[in-house]
XYZ file of C-alpha atoms in Angstrom:
208
model
C 3.037 -12.751 -13.787
C 0.380 -13.435 -16.114
C -3.224 -13.233 -15.821
C -6.541 -14.288 -17.797
C -9.978 -15.325 -16.936
C -11.149 -18.729 -17.702
C -14.424 -19.686 -19.464
C -16.324 -19.142 -16.133
C -15.018 -15.697 -15.817
C -12.660 -16.788 -12.896
C -9.435 -14.554 -12.594
C -6.185 -16.833 -13.252
C -2.756 -15.663 -12.099
C 0.330 -17.651 -13.140
C 3.998 -17.334 -13.772
C 3.716 -19.145 -16.761
C 1.804 -17.577 -19.923
C -1.244 -19.164 -21.339
C -0.601 -18.271 -24.760
C 1.410 -15.597 -26.809
C -1.228 -12.939 -26.177
C -0.890 -12.987 -22.448
C -0.006 -9.647 -20.958
C 3.019 -9.102 -18.756
C 2.744 -7.113 -15.405
C 5.431 -5.994 -13.313
C 5.117 -4.682 -9.745
C 7.628 -1.837 -9.273
C 9.930 -1.619 -6.166
C 9.373 -4.993 -5.095
C 12.435 -7.145 -5.540
C 11.711 -10.932 -5.776
C 14.229 -11.482 -2.889
C 12.053 -9.778 -0.205
C 8.671 -10.902 -1.326
C 8.510 -14.050 0.755
C 5.891 -14.259 3.253
C 7.404 -14.402 6.743
C 4.174 -15.218 8.799
C 0.822 -16.860 8.039
C -2.084 -14.650 7.282
C -5.641 -15.133 8.625
C -7.628 -18.322 7.595
C -10.024 -15.985 5.910
C -7.243 -14.613 3.515
C -7.866 -17.235 0.982
C -11.528 -15.956 0.551
C -10.278 -12.555 -0.830
C -7.277 -13.832 -2.861
C -8.752 -13.044 -6.190
C -9.560 -9.536 -5.456
C -6.294 -8.781 -3.778
C -4.471 -10.189 -6.831
C -6.770 -8.316 -9.307
C -6.284 -4.867 -7.630
C -2.596 -5.251 -6.704
C -1.868 -5.989 -10.283
C -4.140 -3.095 -11.572
C -2.318 -0.588 -9.214
C 1.321 -1.777 -9.221
C 1.293 -2.735 -5.554
C 2.734 -5.883 -4.095
C 0.020 -8.493 -3.327
C 1.983 -9.311 -0.191
C 1.881 -5.847 1.056
C -1.781 -5.590 0.473
C -2.172 -8.900 2.264
C 0.008 -7.373 5.299
C -2.222 -4.286 5.387
C -5.379 -6.163 5.401
C -4.098 -8.319 8.158
C -2.906 -5.405 10.427
C -6.161 -3.439 9.713
C -8.963 -5.710 9.987
C -7.633 -9.274 10.221
C -9.433 -10.147 6.989
C -12.822 -9.383 8.685
C -14.953 -7.579 6.044
C -17.467 -6.267 8.625
C -14.548 -4.648 10.890
C -15.340 -1.271 12.243
C -12.980 0.691 14.253
C -13.998 3.049 17.187
C -13.071 5.960 14.804
C -15.249 4.793 12.125
C -12.768 3.070 9.859
C -14.790 0.401 7.779
C -13.979 -3.041 6.265
C -10.957 -4.980 5.408
C -8.528 -2.190 4.844
C -10.390 0.219 7.345
C -11.526 3.063 5.057
C -12.492 6.210 6.774
C -15.681 7.888 5.452
C -13.977 10.485 3.604
C -11.624 8.142 1.773
C -14.400 5.761 0.724
C -16.069 8.860 -0.676
C -12.902 9.929 -2.730
C -12.877 6.520 -4.211
C -16.560 6.305 -4.914
C -17.162 3.369 -2.406
C -21.077 2.964 -1.962
C -20.719 0.016 0.592
C -17.468 -0.032 2.488
C -18.398 -3.397 3.843
C -18.584 -4.947 0.309
C -15.097 -6.709 -0.076
C -15.004 -5.689 -3.873
C -15.444 -2.038 -3.272
C -13.461 -1.778 -0.298
C -10.286 -3.535 -1.559
C -10.455 -1.760 -4.973
C -10.426 1.491 -3.089
C -8.109 0.643 -0.150
C -5.382 -0.779 -2.739
C -5.754 2.165 -5.036
C -5.128 4.500 -2.177
C -2.269 2.590 -1.008
C -0.798 2.648 -4.460
C -1.427 6.482 -4.499
C 0.715 6.806 -1.432
C 3.488 4.726 -2.825
C 3.565 6.972 -5.683
C 3.493 10.158 -3.567
C 6.560 8.842 -1.704
C 8.339 7.578 -4.493
C 7.776 3.649 -3.597
C 8.919 4.285 0.037
C 7.006 1.634 1.622
C 7.475 2.894 5.111
C 6.140 6.449 4.124
C 3.393 5.006 2.413
C 2.339 2.776 5.477
C 2.845 5.600 7.864
C 0.435 7.953 5.762
C -1.925 5.236 5.556
C -2.111 4.586 9.360
C -1.454 8.338 10.613
C -2.416 10.291 7.619
C -0.224 12.151 5.117
C -0.273 15.382 7.141
C 1.580 13.358 10.088
C 4.373 12.255 7.563
C 4.717 15.656 6.107
C 4.762 17.384 9.739
C 7.768 15.230 10.472
C 9.473 14.582 7.261
C 9.632 11.103 8.240
C 7.716 8.320 9.728
C 5.968 9.999 12.799
C 7.353 9.143 16.258
C 4.022 7.361 17.064
C 4.320 4.147 18.793
C 1.230 3.021 17.134
C 2.373 3.887 13.670
C 5.798 2.317 14.235
C 4.514 -0.941 15.634
C 1.886 -0.927 12.596
C 4.812 -0.784 10.134
C 6.794 -3.157 11.858
C 3.717 -5.689 12.118
C 3.286 -5.403 8.328
C 6.930 -5.664 7.624
C 7.102 -8.919 9.547
C 3.914 -10.357 7.881
C 4.192 -9.449 4.435
C 8.094 -9.970 4.357
C 8.822 -6.213 3.565
C 12.128 -5.349 4.887
C 12.890 -1.898 6.329
C 15.093 0.382 4.293
C 18.337 0.929 6.068
C 19.925 4.243 6.070
C 17.421 5.515 3.208
C 17.548 9.151 2.787
C 14.276 11.003 2.620
C 14.404 14.235 0.760
C 12.206 17.315 1.122
C 11.517 18.697 -2.355
C 9.858 22.351 -2.444
C 8.367 23.155 -5.820
C 6.513 26.287 -6.948
C 3.019 25.397 -8.257
C 0.910 28.311 -9.398
C 2.949 30.701 -7.286
C 2.732 28.491 -4.118
C 5.448 26.456 -2.499
C 4.470 22.563 -2.494
C 6.475 20.441 -0.371
C 6.950 16.773 -1.313
C 8.769 13.856 0.328
C 10.776 11.593 -1.707
C 13.763 9.118 -2.092
C 14.790 11.238 -5.022
C 16.467 14.591 -4.479
C 15.883 17.465 -6.757
C 19.089 19.345 -7.912
C 19.176 21.680 -5.225
C 18.153 19.780 -2.102
C 19.632 18.185 1.181
C 18.297 15.130 2.850
C 16.289 16.158 5.948
C 16.926 12.781 7.530
C 19.581 10.047 7.039
C 17.119 7.342 7.829
C 13.449 6.953 8.621
C 13.819 4.140 10.965
């Protein structure tokens, strides 16, 4: 994927480089074979495409995954607000908005920047395991840590399935999830990952 800005400052993305100085970006963990969108997004999606592509590339997150999260969270309504207080396109909670220095959560640029960065952080935390990252985005990292897998919440499982169907992200069959315990400053820190440490056994054969 190549990107540049034209004379008016508009972000342009293409699979063909403009010139030899074009920069190449790779989105990790997103095989081309599974990136095809299966279901249409809201008609409003095109209004936010430049922001989605810009921040997806900046954070190494699949644009299709970001579109799927926005569709599930707010149906591309920048003024959406949940009964629990989640705001904007990717439904940022006030605490999350504060962490990512969002002044106005209803501003699409600020909201998508923070939401995609948070999603990218979760993907890194769970070693690019999309299901765990989505579960944490929906139910919170604490719930994922508690169960060592996708929490058995109907809402969360439906949320993941909805995004998989919309964004063309296939569920991982028989993917092992490992609980790695590390000593940090004398304290045990538990991390969930697809990759085992040298002395660890899978806590669950599959997270489906």
